[in-house]
Each structure stands twice: as structure tokens, then as C-alpha cells.
Short mmCIF file of C-alpha atoms and ligand atoms in Angstrom, two decimals:
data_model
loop_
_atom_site.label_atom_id
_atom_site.label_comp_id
_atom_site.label_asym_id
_atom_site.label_seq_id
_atom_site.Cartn_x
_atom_site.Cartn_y
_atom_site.Cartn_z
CA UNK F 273 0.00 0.00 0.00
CA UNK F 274 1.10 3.35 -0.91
CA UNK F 275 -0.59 6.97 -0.40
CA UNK F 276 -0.90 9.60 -3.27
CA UNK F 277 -1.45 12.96 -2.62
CA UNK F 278 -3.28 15.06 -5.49
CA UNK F 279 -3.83 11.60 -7.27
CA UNK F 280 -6.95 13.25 -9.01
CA UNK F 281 -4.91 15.62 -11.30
CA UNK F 282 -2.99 15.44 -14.03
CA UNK F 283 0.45 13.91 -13.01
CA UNK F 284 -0.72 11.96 -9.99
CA UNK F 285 -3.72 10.61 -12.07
CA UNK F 286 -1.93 9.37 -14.72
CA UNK F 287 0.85 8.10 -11.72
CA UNK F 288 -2.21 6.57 -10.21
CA UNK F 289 -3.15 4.63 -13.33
CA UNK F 290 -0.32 3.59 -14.51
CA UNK F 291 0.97 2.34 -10.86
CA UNK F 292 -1.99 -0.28 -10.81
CA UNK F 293 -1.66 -1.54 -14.29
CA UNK F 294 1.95 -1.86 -13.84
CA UNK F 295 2.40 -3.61 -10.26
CA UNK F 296 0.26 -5.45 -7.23
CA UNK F 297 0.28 -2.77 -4.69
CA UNK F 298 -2.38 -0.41 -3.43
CA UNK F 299 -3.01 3.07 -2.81
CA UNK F 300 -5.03 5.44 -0.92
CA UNK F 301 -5.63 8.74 -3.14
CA UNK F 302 -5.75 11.78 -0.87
CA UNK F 303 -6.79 14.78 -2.60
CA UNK F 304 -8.82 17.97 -2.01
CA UNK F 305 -10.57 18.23 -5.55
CA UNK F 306 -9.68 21.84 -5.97
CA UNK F 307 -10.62 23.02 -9.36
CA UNK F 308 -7.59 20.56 -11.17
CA UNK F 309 -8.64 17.35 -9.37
CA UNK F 310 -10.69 15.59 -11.28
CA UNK F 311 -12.85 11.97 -10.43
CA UNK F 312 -13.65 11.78 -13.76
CA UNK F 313 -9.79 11.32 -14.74
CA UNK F 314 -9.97 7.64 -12.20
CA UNK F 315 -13.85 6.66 -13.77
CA UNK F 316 -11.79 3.65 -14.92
CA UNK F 317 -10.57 2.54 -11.26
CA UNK F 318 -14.32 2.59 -10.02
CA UNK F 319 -14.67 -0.35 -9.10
CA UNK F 320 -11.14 -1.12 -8.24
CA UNK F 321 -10.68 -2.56 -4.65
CA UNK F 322 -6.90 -2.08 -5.00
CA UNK F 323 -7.76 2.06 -5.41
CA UNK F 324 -9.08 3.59 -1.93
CA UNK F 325 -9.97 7.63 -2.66
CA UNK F 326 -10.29 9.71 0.00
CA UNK F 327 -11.46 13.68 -0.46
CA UNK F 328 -9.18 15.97 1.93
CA UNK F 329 -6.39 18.67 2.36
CA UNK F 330 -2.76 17.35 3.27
CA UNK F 331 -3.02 19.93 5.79
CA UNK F 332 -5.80 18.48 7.62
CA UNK F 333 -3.65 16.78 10.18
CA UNK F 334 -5.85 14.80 11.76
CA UNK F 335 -7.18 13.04 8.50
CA UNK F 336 -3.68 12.29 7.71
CA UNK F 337 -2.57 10.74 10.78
CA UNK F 338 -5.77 8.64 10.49
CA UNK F 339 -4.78 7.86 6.75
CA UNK F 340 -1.20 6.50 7.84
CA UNK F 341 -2.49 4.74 11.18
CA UNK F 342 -5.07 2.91 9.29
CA UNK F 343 -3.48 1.94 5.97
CA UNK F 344 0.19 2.06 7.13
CA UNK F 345 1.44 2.55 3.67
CA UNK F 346 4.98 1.96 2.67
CA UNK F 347 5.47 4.93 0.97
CA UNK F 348 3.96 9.00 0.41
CA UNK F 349 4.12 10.48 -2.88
CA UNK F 350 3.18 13.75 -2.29
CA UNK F 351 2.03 15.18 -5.97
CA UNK F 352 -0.46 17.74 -4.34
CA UNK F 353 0.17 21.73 -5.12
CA UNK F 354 -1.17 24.71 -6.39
CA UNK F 355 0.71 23.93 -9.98
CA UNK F 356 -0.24 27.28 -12.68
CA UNK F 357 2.29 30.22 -12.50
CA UNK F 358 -0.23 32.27 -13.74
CA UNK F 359 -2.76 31.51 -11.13
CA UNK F 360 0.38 32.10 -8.15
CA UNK F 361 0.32 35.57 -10.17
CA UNK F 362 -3.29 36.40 -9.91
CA UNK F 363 -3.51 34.81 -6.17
CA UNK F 364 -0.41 33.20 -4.10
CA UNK F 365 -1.92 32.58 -0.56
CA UNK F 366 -3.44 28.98 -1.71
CA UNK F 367 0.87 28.00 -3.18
CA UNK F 368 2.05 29.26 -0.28
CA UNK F 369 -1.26 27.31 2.08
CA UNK F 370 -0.41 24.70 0.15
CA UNK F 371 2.18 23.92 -1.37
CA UNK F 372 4.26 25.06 2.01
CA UNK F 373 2.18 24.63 4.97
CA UNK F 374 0.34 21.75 3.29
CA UNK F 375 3.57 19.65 2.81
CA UNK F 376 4.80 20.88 6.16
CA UNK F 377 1.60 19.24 7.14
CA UNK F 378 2.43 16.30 5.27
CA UNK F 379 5.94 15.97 6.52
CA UNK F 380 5.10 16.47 10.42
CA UNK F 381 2.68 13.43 9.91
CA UNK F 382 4.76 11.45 8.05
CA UNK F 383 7.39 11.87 10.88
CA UNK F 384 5.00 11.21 13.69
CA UNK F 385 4.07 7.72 11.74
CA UNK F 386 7.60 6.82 10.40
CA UNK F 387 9.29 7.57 14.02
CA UNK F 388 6.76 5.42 15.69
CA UNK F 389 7.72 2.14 13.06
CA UNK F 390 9.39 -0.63 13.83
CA UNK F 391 13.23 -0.72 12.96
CA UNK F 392 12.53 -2.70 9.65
CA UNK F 393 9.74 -1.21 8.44
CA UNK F 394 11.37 2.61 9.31
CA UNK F 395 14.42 0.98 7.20
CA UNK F 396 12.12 0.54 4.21
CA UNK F 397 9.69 3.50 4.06
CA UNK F 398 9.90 6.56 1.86
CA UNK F 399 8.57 10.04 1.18
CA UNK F 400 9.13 10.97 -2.07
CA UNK F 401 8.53 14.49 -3.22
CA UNK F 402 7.24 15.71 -6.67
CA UNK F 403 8.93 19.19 -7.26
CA UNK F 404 9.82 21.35 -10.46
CA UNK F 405 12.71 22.30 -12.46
CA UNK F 406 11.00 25.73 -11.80
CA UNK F 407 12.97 26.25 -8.39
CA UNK F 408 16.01 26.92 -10.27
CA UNK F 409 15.04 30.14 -11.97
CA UNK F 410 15.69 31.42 -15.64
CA UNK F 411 18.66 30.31 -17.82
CA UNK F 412 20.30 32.21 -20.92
CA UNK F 413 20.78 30.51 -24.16
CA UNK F 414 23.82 29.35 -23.71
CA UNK F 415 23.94 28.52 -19.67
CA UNK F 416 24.83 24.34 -18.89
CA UNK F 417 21.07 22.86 -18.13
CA UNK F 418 20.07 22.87 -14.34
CA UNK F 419 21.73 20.14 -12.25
CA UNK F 420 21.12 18.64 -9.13
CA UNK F 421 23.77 21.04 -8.03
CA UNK F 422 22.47 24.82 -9.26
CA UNK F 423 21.67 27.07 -7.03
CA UNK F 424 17.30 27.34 -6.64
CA UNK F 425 16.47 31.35 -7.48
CA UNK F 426 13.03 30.36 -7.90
CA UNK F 427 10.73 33.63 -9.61
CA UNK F 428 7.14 33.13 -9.77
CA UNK F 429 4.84 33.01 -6.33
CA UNK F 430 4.73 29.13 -7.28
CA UNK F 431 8.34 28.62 -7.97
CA UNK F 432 9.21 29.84 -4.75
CA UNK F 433 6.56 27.76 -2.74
CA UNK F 434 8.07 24.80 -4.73
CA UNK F 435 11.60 25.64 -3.21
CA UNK F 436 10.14 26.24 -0.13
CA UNK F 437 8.76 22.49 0.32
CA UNK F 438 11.56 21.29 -1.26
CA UNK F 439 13.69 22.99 1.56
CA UNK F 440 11.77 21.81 4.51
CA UNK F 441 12.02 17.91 2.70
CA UNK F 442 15.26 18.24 2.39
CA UNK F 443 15.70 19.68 6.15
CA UNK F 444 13.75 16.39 7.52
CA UNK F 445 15.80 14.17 6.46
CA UNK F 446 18.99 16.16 7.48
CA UNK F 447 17.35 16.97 11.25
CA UNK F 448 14.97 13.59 11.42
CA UNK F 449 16.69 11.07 9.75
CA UNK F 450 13.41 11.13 7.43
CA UNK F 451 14.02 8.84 4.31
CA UNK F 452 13.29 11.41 1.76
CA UNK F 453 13.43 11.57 -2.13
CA UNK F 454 12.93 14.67 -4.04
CA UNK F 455 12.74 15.21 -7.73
CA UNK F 456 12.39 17.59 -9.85
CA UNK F 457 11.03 17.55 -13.85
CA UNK F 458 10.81 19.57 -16.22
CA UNK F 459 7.11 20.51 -18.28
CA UNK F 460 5.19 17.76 -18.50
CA UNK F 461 2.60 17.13 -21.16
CA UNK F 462 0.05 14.20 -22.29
CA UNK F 463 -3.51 12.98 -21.75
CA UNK F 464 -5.68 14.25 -18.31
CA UNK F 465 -3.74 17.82 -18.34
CA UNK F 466 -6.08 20.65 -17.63
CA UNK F 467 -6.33 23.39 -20.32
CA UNK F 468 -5.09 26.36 -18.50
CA UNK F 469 -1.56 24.81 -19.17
CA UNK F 470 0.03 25.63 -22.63
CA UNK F 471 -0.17 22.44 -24.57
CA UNK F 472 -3.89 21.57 -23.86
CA UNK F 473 -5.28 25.29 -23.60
CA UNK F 474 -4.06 25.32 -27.68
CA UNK F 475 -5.34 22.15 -28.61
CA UNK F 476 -8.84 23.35 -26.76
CA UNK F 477 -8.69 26.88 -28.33
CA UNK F 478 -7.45 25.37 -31.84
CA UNK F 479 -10.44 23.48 -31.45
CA UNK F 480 -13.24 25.84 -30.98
CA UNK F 481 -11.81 28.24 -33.51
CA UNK F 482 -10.48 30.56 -30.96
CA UNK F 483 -6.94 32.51 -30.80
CA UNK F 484 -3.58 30.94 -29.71
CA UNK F 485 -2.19 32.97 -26.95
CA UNK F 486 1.55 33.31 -27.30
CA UNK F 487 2.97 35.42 -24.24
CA UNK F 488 5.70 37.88 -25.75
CA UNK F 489 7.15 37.05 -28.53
CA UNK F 490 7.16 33.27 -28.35
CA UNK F 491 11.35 32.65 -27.54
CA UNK F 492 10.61 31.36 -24.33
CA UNK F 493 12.49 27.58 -24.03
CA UNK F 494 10.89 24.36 -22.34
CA UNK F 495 11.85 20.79 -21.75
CA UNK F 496 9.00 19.23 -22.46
CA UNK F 497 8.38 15.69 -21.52
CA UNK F 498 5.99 13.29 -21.78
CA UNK F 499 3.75 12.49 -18.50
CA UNK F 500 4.16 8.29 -18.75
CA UNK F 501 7.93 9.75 -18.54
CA UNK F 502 7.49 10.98 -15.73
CA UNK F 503 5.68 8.47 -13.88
CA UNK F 504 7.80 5.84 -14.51
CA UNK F 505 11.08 7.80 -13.24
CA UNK F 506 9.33 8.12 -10.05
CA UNK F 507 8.22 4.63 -9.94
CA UNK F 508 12.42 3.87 -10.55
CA UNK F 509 13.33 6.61 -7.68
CA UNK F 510 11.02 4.91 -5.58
CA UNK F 511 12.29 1.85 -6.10
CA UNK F 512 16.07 2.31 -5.89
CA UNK F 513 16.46 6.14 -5.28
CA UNK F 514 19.33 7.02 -2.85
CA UNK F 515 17.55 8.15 0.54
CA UNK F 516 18.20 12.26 0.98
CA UNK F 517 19.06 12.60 -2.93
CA UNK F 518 17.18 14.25 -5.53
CA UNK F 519 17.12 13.45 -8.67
CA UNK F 520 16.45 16.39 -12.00
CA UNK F 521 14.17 14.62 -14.71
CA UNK F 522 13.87 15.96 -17.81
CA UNK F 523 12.81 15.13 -21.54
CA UNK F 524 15.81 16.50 -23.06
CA UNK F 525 13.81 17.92 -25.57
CA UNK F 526 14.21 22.25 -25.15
CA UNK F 527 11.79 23.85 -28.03
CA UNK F 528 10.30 27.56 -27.87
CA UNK F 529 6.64 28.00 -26.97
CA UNK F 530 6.53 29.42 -31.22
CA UNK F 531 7.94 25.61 -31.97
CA UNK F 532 5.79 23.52 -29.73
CA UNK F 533 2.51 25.80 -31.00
CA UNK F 534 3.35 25.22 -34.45
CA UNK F 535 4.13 21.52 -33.98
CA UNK F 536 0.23 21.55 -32.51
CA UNK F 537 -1.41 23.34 -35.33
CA UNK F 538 0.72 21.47 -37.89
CA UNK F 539 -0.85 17.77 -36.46
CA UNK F 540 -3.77 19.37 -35.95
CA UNK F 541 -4.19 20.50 -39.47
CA UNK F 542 -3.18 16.64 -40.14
CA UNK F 543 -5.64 15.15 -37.87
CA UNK F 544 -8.24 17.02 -37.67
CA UNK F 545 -8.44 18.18 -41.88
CA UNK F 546 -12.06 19.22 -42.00
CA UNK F 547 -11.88 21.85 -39.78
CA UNK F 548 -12.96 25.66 -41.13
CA UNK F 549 -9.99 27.14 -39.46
CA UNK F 550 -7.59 24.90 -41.12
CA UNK F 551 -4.61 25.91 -41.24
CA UNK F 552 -4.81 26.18 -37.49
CA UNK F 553 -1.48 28.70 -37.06
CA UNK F 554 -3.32 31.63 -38.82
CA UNK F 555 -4.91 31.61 -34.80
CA UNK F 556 -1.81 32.68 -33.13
CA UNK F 557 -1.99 35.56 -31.32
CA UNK F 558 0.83 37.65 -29.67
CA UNK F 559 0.08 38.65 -26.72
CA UNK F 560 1.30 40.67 -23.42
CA UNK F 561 4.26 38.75 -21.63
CA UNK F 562 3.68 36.60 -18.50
CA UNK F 563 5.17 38.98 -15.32
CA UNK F 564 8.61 37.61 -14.70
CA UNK F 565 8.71 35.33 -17.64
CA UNK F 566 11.21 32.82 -17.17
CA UNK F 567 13.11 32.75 -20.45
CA UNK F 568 14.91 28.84 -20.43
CA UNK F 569 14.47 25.81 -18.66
CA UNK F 570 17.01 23.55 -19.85
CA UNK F 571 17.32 20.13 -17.74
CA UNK F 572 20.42 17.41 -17.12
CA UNK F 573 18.62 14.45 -16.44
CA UNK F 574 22.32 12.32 -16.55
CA UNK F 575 22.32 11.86 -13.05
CA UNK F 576 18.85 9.70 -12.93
CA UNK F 577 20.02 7.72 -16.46
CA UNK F 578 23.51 7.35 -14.92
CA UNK F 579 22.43 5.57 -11.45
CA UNK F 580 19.14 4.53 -11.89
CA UNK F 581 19.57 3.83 -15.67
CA UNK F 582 16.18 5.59 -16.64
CA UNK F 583 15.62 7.37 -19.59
CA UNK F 584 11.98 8.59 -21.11
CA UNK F 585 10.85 6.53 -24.05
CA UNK F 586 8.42 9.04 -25.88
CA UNK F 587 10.10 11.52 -28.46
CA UNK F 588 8.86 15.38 -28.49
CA UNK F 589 7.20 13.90 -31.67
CA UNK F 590 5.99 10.53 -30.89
CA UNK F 591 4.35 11.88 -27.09
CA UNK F 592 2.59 15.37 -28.75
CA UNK F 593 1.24 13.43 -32.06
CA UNK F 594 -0.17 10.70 -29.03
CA UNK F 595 -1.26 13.79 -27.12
CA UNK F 596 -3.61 15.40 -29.75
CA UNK F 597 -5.17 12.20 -30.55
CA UNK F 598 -6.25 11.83 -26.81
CA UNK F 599 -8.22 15.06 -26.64
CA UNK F 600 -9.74 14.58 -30.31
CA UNK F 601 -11.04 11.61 -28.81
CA UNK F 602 -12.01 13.01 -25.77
CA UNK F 603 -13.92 15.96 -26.18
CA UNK F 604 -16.34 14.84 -23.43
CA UNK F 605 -13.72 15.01 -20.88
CA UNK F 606 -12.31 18.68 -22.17
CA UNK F 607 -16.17 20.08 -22.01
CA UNK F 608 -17.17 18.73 -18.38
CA UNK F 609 -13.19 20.53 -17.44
CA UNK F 610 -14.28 23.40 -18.90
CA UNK F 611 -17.07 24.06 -17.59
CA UNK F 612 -18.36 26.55 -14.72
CA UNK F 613 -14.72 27.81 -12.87
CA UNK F 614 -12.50 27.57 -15.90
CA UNK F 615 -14.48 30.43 -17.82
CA UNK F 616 -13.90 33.04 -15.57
CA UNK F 617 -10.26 32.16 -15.06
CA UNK F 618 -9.99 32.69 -18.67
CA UNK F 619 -11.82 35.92 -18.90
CA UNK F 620 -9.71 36.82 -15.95
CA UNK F 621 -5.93 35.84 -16.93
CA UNK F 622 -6.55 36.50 -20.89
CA UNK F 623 -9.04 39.69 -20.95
CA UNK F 624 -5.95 42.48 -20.60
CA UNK F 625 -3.17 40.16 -22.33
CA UNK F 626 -2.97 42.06 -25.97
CA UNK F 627 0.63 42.76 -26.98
P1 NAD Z 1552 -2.48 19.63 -11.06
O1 NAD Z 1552 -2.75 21.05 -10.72
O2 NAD Z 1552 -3.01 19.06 -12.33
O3 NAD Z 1552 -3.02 18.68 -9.89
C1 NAD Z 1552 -2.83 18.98 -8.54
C2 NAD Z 1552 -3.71 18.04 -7.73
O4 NAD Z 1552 -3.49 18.31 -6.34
C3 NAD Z 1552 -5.21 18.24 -7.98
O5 NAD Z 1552 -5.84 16.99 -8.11
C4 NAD Z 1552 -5.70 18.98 -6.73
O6 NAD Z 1552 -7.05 18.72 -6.42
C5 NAD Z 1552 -4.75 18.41 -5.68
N1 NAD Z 1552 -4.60 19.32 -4.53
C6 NAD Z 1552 -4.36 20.66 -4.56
N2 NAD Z 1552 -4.28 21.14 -3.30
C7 NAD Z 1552 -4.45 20.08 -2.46
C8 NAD Z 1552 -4.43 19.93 -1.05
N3 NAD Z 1552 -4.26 20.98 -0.24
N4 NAD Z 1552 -4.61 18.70 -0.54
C9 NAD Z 1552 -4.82 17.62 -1.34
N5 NAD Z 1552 -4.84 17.70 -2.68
C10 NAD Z 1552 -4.65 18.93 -3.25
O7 NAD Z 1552 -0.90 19.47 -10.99
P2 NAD Z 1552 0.08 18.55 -11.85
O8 NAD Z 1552 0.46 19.27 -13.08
O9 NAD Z 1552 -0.48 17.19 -11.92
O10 NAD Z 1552 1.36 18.56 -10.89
C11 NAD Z 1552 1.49 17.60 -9.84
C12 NAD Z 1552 2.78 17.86 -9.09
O11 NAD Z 1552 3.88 17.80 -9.99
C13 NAD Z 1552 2.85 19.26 -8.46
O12 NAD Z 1552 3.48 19.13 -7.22
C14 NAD Z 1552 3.70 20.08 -9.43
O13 NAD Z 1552 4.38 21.08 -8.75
C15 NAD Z 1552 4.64 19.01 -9.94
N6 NAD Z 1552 5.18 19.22 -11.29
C16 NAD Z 1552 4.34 19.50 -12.33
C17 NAD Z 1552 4.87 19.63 -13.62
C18 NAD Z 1552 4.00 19.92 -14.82
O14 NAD Z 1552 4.52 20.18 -15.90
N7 NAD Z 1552 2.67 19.87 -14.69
C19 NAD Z 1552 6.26 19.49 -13.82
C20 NAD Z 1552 7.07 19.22 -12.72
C21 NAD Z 1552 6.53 19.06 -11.46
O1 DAU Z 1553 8.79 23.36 -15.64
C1 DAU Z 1553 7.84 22.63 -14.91
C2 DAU Z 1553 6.60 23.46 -14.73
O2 DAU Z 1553 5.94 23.49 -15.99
C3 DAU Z 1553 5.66 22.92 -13.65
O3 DAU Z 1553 6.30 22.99 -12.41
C4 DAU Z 1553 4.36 23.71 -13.61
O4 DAU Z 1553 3.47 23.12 -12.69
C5 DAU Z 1553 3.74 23.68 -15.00
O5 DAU Z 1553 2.58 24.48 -15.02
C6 DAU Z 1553 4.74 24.19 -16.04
O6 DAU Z 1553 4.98 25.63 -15.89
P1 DAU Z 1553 5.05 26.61 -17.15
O7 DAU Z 1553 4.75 27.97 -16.70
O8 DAU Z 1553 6.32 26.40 -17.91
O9 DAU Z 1553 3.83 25.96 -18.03
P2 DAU Z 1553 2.67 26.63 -18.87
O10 DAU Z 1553 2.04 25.54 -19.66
O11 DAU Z 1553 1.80 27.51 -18.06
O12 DAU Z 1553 3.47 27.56 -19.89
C7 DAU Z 1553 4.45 27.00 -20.79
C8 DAU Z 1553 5.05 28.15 -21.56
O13 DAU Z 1553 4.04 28.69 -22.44
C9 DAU Z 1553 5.51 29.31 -20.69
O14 DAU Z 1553 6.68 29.87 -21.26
C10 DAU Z 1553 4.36 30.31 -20.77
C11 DAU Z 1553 3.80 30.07 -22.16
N1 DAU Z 1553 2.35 30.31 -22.31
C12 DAU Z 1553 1.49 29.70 -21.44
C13 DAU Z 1553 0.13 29.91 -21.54
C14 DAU Z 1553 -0.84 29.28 -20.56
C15 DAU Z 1553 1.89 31.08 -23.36
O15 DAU Z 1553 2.68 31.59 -24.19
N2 DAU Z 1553 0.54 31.26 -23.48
C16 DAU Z 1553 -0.37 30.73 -22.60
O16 DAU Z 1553 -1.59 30.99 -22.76
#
């Protein structure tokens, strides 16, 4: 038995489903439901005995002491955060609630539990710690890719509640002896990611006809990789990840936000031929820059490949043509998620954004 935290959004969702299919354990599902949690993303674990979900805040103390008293899990994967920049922009108290005082939360349960194990089972537990390559701040074109070893200078509201958790894991396994593992990826993409997030938000606008926002003038560099990536380098830092180490994943695959848009209007023009606005790029739009744009995230992912010998299998190519195929077929899914809440945060982050 293992317990998920935010195992109703994108990452831990697909982490969620892919850890069932892919080995005999359990796992309890803690997670609020906040606007990016989603039941409908688990509709296939329904009536799955191995899959306990349980709605709640990791900083509800008491429910998580209950949670690790009663199922005694082997392991916490905490996944749940606050996770848009541009929503820490428009309103940082719920990062800093949760993100910080949520995993402190987290981490002064898990201590209470782990302290309280015997020997053998304190020898075999983890807490393992799903952080960004965010905390590291902004690189120049021509700076080395963040290692393990760069200094964080984290820049956005979120970033810096990021670093902040990551700090205080880090910190209980120096002070406690708490068998911690932290990593930290670069931008994920794939099926179950809500639109507010680049990728989906212009397959959903490309869709309906509607603009492609590009914030300034498009330069801005991501690693972007694949979300079944990233799932199964946690499963293998899990698994044989050095206790009090963290590990940088990353897709090795650093394109502008002008590529990666272009890429999805060019498949979509492929896959989806009969649409009026075809050729889909005539709908990107310039508009005003995200504050304190990050301009590069580059990642070195050689120290996960080199000790744990894992390395992503999708391509930038093979993972995005895989992605747009999942939301043409599920349009369902993409109009119950954008319903209701995620209207106004459009009108909201998008009504001033013109160049
Ligand atoms: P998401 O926003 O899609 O999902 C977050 C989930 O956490 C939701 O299900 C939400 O309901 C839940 N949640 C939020 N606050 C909670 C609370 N107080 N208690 C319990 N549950 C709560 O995020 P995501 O993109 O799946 O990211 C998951 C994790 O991975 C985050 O920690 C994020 O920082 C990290 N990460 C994300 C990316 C990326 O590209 N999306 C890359 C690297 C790291
Ligand atoms: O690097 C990992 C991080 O990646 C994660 O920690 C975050 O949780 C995740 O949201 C993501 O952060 P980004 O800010 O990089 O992702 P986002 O999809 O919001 O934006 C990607 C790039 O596209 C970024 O340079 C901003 C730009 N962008 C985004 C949106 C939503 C646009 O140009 N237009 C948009 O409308």
C-alpha cells in the first residue's frame, strides 16, 4: 500500500493509473478536488478494490494521521500543489497554504508515523517528493542545463513555494533522519492535463476556432516531456532512489513555446483536416508577456540515467502526435473541465493580455 497525494490531477492521475496496471500494490488517493482534481480522470478505477480515494487537504492533520495509522502505507508520494504560474500571479496565498504549509503538514505526519515504526519497516519506508525544475530560476541561451547542483532562485509566487517544500524535505531528512526523495522535472505534457496549461489550452482553443495565446514574442524555451515519462522515473526513484538525494528529470527535448505551437497546429491541421480554421497557425496571437517570464528551462537528467539507468521513451514527436489524438477523442472530458470555474479564469488571466 502506498498513499498519493493530489492523485486526481494530471500527473498523480496518470501516476495513479499507470501504478496499478503496472504492479500489485495499493493506494489510498488523498486529494482535495480543488478546481484541477478531477474523479472523472480515475472513472476507470471505479470499481477497483486495490484504489481507496479519500477527499481531503494534506493539511488536515488529523485526516492524515488517520490515513497513515489505518493503511500504514509503505510509501507517500506527495504530488499535491497549487501547480499554474499564472494563477500564483493572480492569487499566491493557496501556493504558499499549500504547497508550504500543506507539505509541512504532510511531513510532520509522516514523521509522527515513520518515528513510531518498527526498525525494519522505518528501514524501508519513503517520502518521495514531486517538485519542479522551476525552483532553479531562468537560464540564458547558452547557460549548462540545471543540475542537481544549481543554485534554486526560484521567480514566480509558485516557484518559490516549490523551493520552499523542497527545503523543509530536504531539512527532515537532514534533522529527522526522514528517508526522503525529491525530484524535480521539467514541463510535462500528455492525456488528463487541464487546459489552463500551454499544450492543452491550444489544442482546446485550436479546437473551438479561438486565438492561440503566445505570451511575448514566443522565444521562451521548455523541456518538455511526456507524462508516462514521468511516472515511470518516479516509480524507478522509488524503487532504488538514494535516501536524501534528488534526482532532475527531464525530456531533453528544449523547443520555444513558437515551436511547440506550431508543432500543434501542424498535427492538428493533419488530424483534424475538416476543420474551417484549417490551417490552425493563422490563430496565433501575440500577446502581453507573462510577469517575470522565465526565459529557459534547460534540464540534465544524466544523473537519474547514470544511477538509476532511466531514460523517457516518448520523443517530443511521438508523445505530442499521441497527445492530440487523446483530446480529439475526448472531447467529453475537455467540455465537463471546462465548464463553470475555468471560464472566468480565462476571462480573468486572458481579458488584458494584448501585446
Ligand atoms: P495539477 O494542478 O493538475 O493537480 C494537482 C492536484 O493536487 C489536484 O488533483 C488537486 O485537487 C490536488 N490538490 C491541490 N491542493 C491540495 C491539497 N491541499 N490537498 C490535497 N490535494 C490537493 O498538478 P500537476 O500538473 O499534476 O502537478 C502535480 C505535481 O507535480 C505538483 O506538485 C507540481 O508542482 C509538480 N510538477 C508538475 C509539472 C507539470 O509540468 N505539470 C512538472 C514538474 C513538477
Ligand atoms: O517546468 C515545470 C513546470 O511546468 C511545472 O512545475 C508547472 O506546474 C507547470 O505548469 C509548467 O509551468 P510553465 O509555466 O512552464 O507551463 P505553462 O504551460 O503555463 O506555460 C508554458 C510556456 O508557455 C511558458 O513559457 C508560458 C507560455 N504560455 C502559457 C500559456 C498558458 C503562453 O505563451 N501562453 C499561454 O496561454
Amino acid at each position: 500500500m502506498i498513499l498519493v497525494t493530489g492523485g486526481a490531477g494530471f500527473i498523480g492521475a496518470n501516476f495513479v493509473l499507470d501504478w496499478l496496471a503496472a504492479c500489485n500494490e495499493s493506494i489510498v488517493n488523498l486529494d482535495k478536488l480543488t478546481y484541477a482534481g478531477n474523479l472523472e480522470n480515475l472513472t476507470s478505477l471505479r470499481d477497483n478494490a486495490r484504489h481507496v480515494f479519500v477527499q481531503g487537504d494534506i493539511g488536515d492533520r488529523a485526516l492524515v494521521d488517520d490515513l497513515l495509522a489505518r493503511h500504514r502505507p509503505c510509501a507517500v508520494i506527495n504530488f499535491a500543489a497549487e501547480s499554474h504560474v499564472d494563477r500564483s500571479i493572480h492569487g499566491p496565498a493557496e501556493f504558499i497554504e499549500t504547497n508550504v504549509v500543506g507539505t509541512f503538514n504532510l511531513l510532520e505526519a509522516v514523521r509522527a508515523h515513520w518515528s513510531a515504526l518498527p526498525a525494519d519497516e522505518q528501514e524501508t519506508f519513503r517520502f518521495l517528493h514531486v517538485s519542479t525544475d522551476e525552483v532553479y530560476g531562468s537560464l540564458g541561451p547558452t547557460d549548462p542545463a540545471f543540475s542537481e547542483t544549481t543554485a534554486y532562485a526560484p521567480n514566480s509566487p509558485y516557484s518559490a513555494s516549490k523551493a520552499a517544500s523542497d527545503h523543509l524535505v530536504r531539512a527532515y531528512h537532514h534533522t529527522y533522519g526522514l528517508p526522503v526523495l525529491t525530484t524535480n522535472c521539467s514541463n510535462n505534457y500528455g492525456p488528463l492535463q487541464f487546459p489552463e496549461k500551454l499544450i492543452p489550452l491550444v489544442i482546446h482553443n485550436a479546437l473551438a476556432g479561438k486565438s492561440l495565446p503566445i505570451y511575448g514574442d514566443g522565444s521562451n524555451v521548455r523541456d518538455w516531456l511526456y507524462v508516462g515519462d514521468h511516472c515511470s522515473a518516479i516509480r524507478r526513484v522509488l524503487e532504488a532512489g538514494r535516501v536524501g538525494e534528488t534526482y532532475n528529470i527531464g525530456g531533453c527535448n528544449e523547443k520555444t513555446n513558437l515551436d511547440v505551437v506550431n508543432t500543434l497546429c501542424a498535427i492538428l491541421d493533419e488530424l483534424h483536416s475538416g476543420s474551417p480554421v484549417t490551417p490552425h497557425a493563422r490563430l496565433i496571437t501575440f500577446v502581453k508577456d507573462r510577469p517575470g517570464h522565465d526565459q529557459r528551462y534547460a534540464i540534465d537528467a544524466s544523473k537519474i540515467e547514470r544511477e538509476l539507468g532511466w531514460t523517457p521513451s516518448e520523443t517530443f514527436e511521438t508523445g505530442i502526435r499521441k497527445t492530440v489524438a487523446w483530446y480529439l477523442a475526448h472531447q467529453d472530458w475537455v467540455n465537463h473541465v471546462t465548464s463553470g470555474e475555468y471560464r472566468s479564469w480565462v476571462s480573468r488571466n486572458y481579458a488584458d493580455t494584448h501585446a
